[in-house]
XYZ file of C-alpha atoms in Angstrom:
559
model
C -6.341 22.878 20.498
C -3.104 22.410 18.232
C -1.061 19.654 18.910
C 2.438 19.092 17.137
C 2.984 15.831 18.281
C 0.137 15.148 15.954
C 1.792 16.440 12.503
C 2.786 13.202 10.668
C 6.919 12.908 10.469
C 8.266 15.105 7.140
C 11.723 14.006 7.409
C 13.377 11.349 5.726
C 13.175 8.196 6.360
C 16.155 5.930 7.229
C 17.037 2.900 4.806
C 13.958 0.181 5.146
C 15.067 -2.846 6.340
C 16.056 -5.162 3.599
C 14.177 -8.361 5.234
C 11.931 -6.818 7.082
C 9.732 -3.169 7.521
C 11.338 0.214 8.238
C 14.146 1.617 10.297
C 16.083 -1.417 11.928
C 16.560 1.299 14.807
C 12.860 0.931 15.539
C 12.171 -2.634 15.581
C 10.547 -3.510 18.233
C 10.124 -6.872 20.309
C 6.883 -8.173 21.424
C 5.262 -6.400 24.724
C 5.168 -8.931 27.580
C 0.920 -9.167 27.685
C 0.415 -9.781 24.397
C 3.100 -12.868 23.766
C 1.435 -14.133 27.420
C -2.127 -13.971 25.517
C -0.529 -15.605 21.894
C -0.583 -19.370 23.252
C -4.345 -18.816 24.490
C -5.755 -17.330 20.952
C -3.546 -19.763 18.663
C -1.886 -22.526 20.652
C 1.410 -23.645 21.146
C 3.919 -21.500 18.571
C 6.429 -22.849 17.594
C 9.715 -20.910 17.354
C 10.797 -20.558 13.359
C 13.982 -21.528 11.646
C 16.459 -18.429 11.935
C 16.280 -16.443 9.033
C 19.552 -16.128 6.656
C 21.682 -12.978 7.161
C 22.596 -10.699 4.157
C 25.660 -11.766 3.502
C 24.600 -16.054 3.513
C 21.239 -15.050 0.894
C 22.160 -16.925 -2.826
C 21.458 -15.423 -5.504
C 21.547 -16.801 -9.416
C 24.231 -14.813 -11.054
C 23.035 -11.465 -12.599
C 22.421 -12.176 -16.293
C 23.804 -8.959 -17.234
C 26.936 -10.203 -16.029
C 29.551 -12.512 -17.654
C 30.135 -11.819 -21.792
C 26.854 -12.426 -22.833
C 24.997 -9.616 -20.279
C 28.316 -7.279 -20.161
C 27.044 -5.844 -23.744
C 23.189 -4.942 -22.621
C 25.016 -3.297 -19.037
C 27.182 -1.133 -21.017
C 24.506 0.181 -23.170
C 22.025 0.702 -19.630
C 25.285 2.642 -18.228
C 25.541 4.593 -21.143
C 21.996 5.836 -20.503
C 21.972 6.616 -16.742
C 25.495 6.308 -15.866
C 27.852 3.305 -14.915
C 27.143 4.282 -11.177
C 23.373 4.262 -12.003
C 23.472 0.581 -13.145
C 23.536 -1.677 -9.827
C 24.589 -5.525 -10.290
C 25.619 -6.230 -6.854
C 24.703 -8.490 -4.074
C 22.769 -6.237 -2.023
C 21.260 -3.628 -4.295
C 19.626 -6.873 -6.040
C 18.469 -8.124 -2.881
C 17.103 -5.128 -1.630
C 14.913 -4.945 -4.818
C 13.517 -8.231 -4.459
C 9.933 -7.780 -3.891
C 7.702 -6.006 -1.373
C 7.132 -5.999 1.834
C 3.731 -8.205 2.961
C 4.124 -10.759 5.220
C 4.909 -13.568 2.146
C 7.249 -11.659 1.249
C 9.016 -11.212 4.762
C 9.065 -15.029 4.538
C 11.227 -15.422 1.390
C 13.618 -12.940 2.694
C 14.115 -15.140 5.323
C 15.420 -18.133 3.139
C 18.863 -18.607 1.942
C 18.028 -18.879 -1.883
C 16.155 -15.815 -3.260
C 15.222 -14.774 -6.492
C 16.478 -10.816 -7.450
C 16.399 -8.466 -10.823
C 19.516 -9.076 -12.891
C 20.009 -5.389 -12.068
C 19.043 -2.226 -10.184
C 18.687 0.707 -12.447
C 17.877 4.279 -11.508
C 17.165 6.730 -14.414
C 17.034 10.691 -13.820
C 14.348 11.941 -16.623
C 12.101 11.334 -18.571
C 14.376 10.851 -21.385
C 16.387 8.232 -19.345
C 13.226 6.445 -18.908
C 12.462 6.226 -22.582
C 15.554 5.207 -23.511
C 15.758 2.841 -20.843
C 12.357 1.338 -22.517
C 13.227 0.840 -25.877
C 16.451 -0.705 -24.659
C 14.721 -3.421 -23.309
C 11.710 -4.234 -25.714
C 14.699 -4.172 -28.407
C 16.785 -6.884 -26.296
C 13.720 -8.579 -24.595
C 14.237 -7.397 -20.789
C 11.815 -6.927 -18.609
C 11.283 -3.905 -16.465
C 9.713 -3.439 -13.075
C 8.900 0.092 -11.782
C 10.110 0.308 -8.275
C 9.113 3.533 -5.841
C 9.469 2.826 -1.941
C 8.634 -1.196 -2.364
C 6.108 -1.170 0.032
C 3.622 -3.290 -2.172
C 1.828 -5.856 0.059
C 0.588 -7.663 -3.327
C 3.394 -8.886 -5.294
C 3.553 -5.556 -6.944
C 7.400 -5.448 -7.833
C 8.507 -8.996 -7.891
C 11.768 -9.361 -9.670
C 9.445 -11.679 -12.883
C 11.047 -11.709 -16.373
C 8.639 -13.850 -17.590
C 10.859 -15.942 -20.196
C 12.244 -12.844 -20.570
C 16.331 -12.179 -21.132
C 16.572 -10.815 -17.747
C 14.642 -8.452 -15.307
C 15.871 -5.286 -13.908
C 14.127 -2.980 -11.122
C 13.595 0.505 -12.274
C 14.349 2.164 -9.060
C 12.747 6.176 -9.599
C 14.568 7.314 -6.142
C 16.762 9.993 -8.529
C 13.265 11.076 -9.738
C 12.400 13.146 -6.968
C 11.594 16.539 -6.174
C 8.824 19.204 -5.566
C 9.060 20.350 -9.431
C 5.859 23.380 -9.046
C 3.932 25.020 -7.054
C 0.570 27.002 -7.850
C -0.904 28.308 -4.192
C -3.305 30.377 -5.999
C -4.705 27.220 -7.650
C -3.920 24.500 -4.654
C -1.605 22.361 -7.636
C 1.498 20.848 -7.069
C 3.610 18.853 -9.067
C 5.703 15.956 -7.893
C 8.461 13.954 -9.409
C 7.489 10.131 -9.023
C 10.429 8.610 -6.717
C 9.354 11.279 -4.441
C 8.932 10.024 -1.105
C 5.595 10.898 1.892
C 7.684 12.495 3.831
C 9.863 14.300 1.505
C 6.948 15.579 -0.280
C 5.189 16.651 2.845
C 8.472 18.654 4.025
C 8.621 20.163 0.319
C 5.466 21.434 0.323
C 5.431 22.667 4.323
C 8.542 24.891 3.422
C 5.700 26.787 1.135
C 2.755 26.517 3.860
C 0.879 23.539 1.918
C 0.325 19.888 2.722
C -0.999 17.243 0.238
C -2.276 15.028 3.604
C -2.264 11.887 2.208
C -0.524 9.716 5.136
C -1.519 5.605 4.230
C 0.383 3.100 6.742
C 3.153 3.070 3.999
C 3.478 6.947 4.374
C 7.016 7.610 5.187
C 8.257 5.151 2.710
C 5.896 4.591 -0.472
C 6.716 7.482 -3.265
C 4.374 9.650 -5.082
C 4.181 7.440 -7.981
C 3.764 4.584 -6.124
C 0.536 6.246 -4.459
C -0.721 6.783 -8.344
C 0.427 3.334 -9.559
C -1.669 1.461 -7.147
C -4.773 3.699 -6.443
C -3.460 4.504 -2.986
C -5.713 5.433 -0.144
C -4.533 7.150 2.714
C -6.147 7.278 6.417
C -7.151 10.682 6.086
C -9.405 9.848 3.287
C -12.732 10.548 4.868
C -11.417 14.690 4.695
C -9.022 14.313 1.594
C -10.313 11.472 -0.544
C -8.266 8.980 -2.148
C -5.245 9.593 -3.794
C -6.753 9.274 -6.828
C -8.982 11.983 -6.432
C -6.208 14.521 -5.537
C -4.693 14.250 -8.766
C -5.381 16.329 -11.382
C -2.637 15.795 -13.907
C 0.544 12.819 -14.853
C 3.361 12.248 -16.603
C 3.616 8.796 -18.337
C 6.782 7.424 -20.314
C 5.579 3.864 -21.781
C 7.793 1.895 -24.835
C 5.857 3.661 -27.604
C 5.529 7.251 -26.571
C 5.185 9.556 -23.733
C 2.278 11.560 -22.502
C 1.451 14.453 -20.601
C -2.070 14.257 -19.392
C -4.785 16.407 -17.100
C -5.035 20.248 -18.699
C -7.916 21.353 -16.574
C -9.814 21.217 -13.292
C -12.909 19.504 -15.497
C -12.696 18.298 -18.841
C -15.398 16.306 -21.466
C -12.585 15.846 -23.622
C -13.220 11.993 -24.284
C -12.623 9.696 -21.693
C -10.283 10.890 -18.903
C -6.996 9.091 -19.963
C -5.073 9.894 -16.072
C -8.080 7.497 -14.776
C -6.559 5.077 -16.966
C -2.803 5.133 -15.453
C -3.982 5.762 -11.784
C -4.095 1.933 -10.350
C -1.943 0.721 -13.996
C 0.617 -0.560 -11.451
C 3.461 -0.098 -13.779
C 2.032 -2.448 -16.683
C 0.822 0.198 -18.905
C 3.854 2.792 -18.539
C 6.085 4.378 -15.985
C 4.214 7.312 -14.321
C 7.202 9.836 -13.958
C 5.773 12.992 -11.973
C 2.320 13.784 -10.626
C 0.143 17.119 -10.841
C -1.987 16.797 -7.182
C -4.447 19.120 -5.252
C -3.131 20.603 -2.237
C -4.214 22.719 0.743
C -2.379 25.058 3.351
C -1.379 23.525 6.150
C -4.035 23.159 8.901
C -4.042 25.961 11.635
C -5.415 23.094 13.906
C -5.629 19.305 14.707
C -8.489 17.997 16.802
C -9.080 14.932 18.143
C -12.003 12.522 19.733
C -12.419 8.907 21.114
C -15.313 7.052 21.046
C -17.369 3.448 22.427
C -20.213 2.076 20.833
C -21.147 -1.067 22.747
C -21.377 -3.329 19.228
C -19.813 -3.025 15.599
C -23.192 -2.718 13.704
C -23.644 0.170 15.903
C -20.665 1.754 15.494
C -20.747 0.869 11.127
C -24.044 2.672 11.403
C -22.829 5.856 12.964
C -19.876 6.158 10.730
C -22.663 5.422 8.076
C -24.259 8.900 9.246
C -21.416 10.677 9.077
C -20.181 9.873 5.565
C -23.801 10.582 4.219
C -24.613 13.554 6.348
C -20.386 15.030 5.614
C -19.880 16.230 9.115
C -16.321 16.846 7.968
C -14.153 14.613 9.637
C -10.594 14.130 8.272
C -10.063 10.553 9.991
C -12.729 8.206 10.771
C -11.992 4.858 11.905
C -13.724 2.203 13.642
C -12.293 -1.219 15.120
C -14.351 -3.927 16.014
C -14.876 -5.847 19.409
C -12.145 -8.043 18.248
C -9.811 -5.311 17.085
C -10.769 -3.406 20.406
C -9.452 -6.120 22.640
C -6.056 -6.941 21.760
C -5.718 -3.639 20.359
C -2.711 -4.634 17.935
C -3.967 -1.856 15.987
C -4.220 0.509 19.102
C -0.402 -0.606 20.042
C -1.296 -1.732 23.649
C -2.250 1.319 25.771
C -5.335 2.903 24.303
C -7.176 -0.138 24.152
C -7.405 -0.097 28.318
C -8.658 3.237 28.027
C -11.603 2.382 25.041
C -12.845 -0.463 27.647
C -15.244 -2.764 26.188
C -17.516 -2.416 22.688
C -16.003 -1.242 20.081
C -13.610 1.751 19.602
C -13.844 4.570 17.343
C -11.321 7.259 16.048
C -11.977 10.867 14.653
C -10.050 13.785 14.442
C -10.171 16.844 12.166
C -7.930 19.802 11.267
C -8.718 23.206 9.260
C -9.012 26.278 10.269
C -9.860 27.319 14.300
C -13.178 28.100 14.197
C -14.371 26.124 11.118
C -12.528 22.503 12.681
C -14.302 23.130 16.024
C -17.546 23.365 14.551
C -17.260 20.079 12.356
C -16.115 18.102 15.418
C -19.323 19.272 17.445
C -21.091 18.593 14.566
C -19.826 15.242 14.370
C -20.026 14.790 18.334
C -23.675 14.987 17.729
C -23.951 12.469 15.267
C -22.242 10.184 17.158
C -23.977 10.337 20.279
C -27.666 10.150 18.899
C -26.009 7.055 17.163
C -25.232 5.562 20.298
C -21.244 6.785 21.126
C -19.635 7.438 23.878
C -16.982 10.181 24.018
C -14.071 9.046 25.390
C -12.214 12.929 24.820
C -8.630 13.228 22.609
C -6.003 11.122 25.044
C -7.365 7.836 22.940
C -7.085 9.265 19.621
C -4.079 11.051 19.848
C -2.293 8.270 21.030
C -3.602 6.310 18.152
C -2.386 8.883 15.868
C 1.226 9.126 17.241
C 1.672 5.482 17.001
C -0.174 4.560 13.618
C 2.603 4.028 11.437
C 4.159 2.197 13.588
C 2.155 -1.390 12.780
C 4.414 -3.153 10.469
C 7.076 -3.447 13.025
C 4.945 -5.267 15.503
C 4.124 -7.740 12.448
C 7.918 -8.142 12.253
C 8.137 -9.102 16.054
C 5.361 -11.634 15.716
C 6.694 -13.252 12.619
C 10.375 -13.750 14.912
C 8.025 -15.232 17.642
C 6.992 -17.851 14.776
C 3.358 -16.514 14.542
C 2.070 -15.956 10.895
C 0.267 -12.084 10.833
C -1.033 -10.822 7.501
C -3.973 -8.388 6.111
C -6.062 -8.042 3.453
C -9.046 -5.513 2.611
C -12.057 -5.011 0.338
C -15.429 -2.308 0.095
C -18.801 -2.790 -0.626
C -22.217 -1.349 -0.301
C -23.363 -0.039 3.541
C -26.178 -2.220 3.397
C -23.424 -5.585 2.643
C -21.556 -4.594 5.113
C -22.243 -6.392 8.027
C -22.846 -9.586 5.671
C -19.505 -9.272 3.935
C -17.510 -8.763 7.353
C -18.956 -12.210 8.654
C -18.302 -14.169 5.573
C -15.194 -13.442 5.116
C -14.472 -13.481 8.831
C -15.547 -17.069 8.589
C -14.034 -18.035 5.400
C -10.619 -16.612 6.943
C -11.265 -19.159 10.339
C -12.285 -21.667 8.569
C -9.564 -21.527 5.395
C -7.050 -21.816 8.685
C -8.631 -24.480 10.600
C -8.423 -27.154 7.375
C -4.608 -25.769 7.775
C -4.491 -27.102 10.933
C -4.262 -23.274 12.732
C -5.905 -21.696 15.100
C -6.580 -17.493 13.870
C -7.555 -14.676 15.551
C -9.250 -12.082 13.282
C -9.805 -8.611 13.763
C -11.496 -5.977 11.597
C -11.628 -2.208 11.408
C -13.321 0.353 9.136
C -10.868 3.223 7.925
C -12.574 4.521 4.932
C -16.098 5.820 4.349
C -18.366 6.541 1.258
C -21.709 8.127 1.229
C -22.785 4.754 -0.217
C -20.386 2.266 1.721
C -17.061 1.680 3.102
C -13.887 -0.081 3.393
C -13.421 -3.039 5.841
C -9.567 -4.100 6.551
C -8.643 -7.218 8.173
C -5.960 -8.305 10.174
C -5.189 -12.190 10.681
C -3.090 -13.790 13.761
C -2.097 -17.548 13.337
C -0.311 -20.124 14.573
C 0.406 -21.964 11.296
C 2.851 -24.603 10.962
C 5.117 -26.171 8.311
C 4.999 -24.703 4.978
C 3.118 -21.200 6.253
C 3.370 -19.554 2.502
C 1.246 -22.416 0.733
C -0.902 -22.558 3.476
C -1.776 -19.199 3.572
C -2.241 -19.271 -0.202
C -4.581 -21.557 -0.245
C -6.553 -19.845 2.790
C -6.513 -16.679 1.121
C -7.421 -17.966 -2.790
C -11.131 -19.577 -0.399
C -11.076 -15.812 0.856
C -10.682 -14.343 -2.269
C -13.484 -16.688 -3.855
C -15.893 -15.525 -0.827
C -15.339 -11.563 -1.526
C -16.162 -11.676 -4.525
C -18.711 -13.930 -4.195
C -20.403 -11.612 -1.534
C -20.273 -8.577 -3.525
C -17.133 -7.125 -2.403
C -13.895 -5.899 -4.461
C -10.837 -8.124 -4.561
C -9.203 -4.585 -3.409
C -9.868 -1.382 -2.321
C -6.326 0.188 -2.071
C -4.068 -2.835 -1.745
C -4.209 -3.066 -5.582
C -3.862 -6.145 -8.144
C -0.613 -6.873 -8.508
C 0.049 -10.671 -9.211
C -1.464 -11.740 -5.852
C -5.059 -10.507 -6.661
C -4.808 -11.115 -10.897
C -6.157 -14.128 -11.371
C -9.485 -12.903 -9.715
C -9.071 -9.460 -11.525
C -11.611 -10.777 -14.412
C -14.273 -11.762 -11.747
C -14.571 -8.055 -10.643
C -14.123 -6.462 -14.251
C -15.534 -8.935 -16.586
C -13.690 -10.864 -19.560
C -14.761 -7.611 -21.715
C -12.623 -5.401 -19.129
C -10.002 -7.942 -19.380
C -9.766 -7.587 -23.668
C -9.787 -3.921 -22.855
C -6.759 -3.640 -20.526
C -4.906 -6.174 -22.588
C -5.254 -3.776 -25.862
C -4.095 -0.738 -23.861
C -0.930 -2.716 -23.118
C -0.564 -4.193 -26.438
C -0.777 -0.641 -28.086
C 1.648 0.910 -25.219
C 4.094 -2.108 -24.695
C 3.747 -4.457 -27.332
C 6.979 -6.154 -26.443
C 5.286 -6.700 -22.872
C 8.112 -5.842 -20.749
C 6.228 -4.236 -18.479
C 5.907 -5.738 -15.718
C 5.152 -9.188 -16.407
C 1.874 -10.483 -14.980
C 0.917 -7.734 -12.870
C -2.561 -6.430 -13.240
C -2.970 -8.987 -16.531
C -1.800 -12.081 -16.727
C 1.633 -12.541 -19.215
C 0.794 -13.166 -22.705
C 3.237 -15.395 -24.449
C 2.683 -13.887 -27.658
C 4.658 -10.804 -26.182
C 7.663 -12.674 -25.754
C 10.864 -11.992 -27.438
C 13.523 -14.359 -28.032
C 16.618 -13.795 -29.401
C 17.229 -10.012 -29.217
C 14.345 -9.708 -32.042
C 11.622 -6.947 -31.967
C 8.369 -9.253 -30.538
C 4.611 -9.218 -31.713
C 1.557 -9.353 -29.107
C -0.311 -12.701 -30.205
């Protein structure tokens, strides 16, 4: 069959919610059933302290304000464009960091930190001038797409720095090419999910990369952090669909990515895909594309336990049956369903539920979901038809608000993810399930904990969890020190601190752990040859150095 309903939203988006996730229109309170079933997972909630409205939130005066900053804003607006060169209230505030649930929490307090200023460039040349600017005057620069980052990814740090400004790529946007004989497309940076999706339907084409962030994040954003979207079993990774970049960084720009396969030295886009903008600003993106499908299909499925239902989707990624989606939640997940939104997890019943669906031409899609069908059954699943899955589908973007609705109900809801082997799966999933419970408890909090599997390898997959709990007091250190014990345990069990979250400065001081110190002496040389000032970002990916500070408006040296 072809379903419409199924086709992910192209259009734009409306503004994101300055304190909280997407359109305000759509926010959404908490469904009767599952606030009745809150108190008998966690305990007795208590209600939070209101959070501060727009116009109460304090900010520390912009330091590009006043005589001393007027001189460094004049030269910005000279670049980009008085307009271009944001100093108020909310444009500050509205670039203040991300949008996981720690960072929910500080928008909710009166005093907030904020970049000094909100600057949006046009080109590649604005960008470059934009850079020298501030390793000449010691100003720190943050890359900022949608601001959907979940790991501290575009907090407003200078550092020690003279001042901080957000470099907001929104103006950067556009479908630039198109080569349908070749599947290529090229994409500025601040180009949004959906408005890339629309650009390319108007030509026949879809890129199909649709992560939870879809119809905010940008294209650049998607590169920066190593996205990976949930039709990753068909598509792969972002990361895999591109084939080319653009990079401005303070000492020179490159073009990179001249062919489909190359043994021309190492493969230098590799190096900027997942650079999170401390190694340059990725300005436009060469990607693989495909016509858009002819057909969506759909399936639901039961297994009766989670190791059943790991080891089917563990058939399916070796054998490629060709599924575009595969996703599996487990008996946790399955039950309250706050993945599932509510309905579909009545109609999955008990076990655990499963999600497939597939899209491609007619004849060739039917096939691969027979084919798949098969698999599935001799591995112990139960068809459940499309209803499930579709429903799924329509509603999976959709997630963050319900996070929003919990956090007003004063319960704490946040996520984190990692990969490993399929033969560590089932160990990894239970030590970090426990480490999570347990991290809680000493915080005095009950948790629920609920896992589901939404991207597979031949040789393992992803696992993505998603904590409920009823934490008290000072929720953002507690849940700092519950994750750091998590964090210890992943890695610890063989897992990655990430596997599409990315680094950011939440995740960097376990980066070396993963990578080794020798990785770490490598990264930090990249950046000292590309942005020796270190403005860049400050202490994403890397930690800061203080060698690459600057004082005084002089030129610095990396130490």
């Amino acid at each position: 069959m072809t379903d419409d309903t199924a086709v992910p939203e192209r259009e734009a988006s409306a503004p994101m919610r300055w304190n909280g996730w997407g359109d305000p229109a759509k926010a959404r309170s908490l469904p009767a059933a599952l606030r009745a079933l809150l108190p008998l997972k966690l305990g007795r909630i208590r209600p939070p302290e209101p959070a501060a409205a727009l116009e109460d939130v304090e900010l520390a005066p912009s330091a590009l304000e006043g005589a001393a900053g007027e001189a460094l804003r004049d030269e910005l607006a000279a670049i980009v464009g008085a307009t271009h060169v944001r100093t108020e209230r909310e444009a500050r505030i509205r670039h203040a960091g991300g949008k996981s649930t720690p960072d929910l929490l500080r928008r909710r307090a009166t005093r907030q930190d904020a970049p000094d200023a909100v600057v949006t460039p046009a080109s590649d040349a604005e960008v470059a001038a934009i850079l020298r600017l501030a390793a000449e005057h010691g100003i720190a620069v943050v890359p900022f797409g949608g601001g959907t980052t979940v790991v501290g990814g575009v907090d407003p740090i200078a550092g020690g720095r003279r001042a901080v400004i957000s470099l907001d790529l929104a103006r950067m946007s556009g479908l630039v090419s198109l080569d349908e004989l070749s599947g290529e497309a090229t994409l500025l940076a601040g180009t949004t999910g959906p408005d890339a999706e629309a650009a390319l339907a108007a030509r026949g084409f879809e890129l199909g990369h649709y992560p939870q962030s879809f119809l905010y994040a940008t294209i650049g954003g998607f590169a920066a952090t190593r996205s990976s979207g949930q039709s990753s079993a068909g598509h792969g990774r972002f990361d895999a669909m591109v084939t080319g970049l653009r990079v401005v960084t303070p000492t020179g720009e490159l073009d990179l990515g001249r062919a489909p396969g190359s043994a021309a030295g190492p493969d230098l886009v590799r190096l900027f895909l997942g650079s999170e903008g401390a190694l340059g600003v990725i300005t436009a993106v060469r990607v693989r594309v495909h016509p858009v499908p002819a057909v969506r299909l759909a399936d639901a499925w039961r297994f009766p336990d989670f190791a059943t239902g790991a080891d089917a989707l563990r058939r399916l990624a070796q054998l490629g049956t060709g599924a575009t989606v595969i996703r599996l939640s487990d008996e946790a997940e399955t039950s309250v369903s706050l993945a599932q939104h509510g309905k579909i997890g009545k109609a999955f019943g008990s076990g655990c539920s499963a999600v497939t669906l597939f899209e491609g031409e007619a004849e060739i899609t039917a096939e691969r979901r027979e084919r798949t069908a098969a698999v599935l059954t001799a591995a112990g699943g139960t068809r459940l038809g499309e209803q499930p899955a579709l429903e799924w589908e329509r509603g999976r973007f959709n997630a963050p608000y319900l996070r929003d609705a919990l956090l007003d109900a004063g319960v704490f809801l946040e996520t984190l993810e990692t990969a490993t082997t399929w033969s560590n799966l089932q160990a990894l999933k239970a030590a970090v399930t426990e480490a999570i419970t347990a991290g809680l408890a000493e915080e005095g909090a009950k948790s629920l904990v609920l896992c589901h599997i939404s991207h597979v390898y031949p040789t393992g997959a992803s696992l993505y969890f998603t904590i409920a709990a009823g934490l008290r007091g000072d929720q953002l250190a507690a849940w700092a020190r519950a994750k750091a014990s998590v964090n210890d345990v992943i890695l610890a069990h063989s897992g990655t601190i990430t596997h599409h979250h990315a680094i950011g400065r939440d995740h960097q001081p376990w980066l070396e752990r993963e990578i080794g110190e020798v990785g770490i002496r490598v990264l930090r040389a990249v950046k000292a040859e590309l942005d020796p000032a270190g403005i860049l970002n400050p202490g994403v990916l890397i930690a800061d150095s203080p060698g690459m500070l600057i004082a005084d408006g002089a030129a610095g040296q990396h130490g």
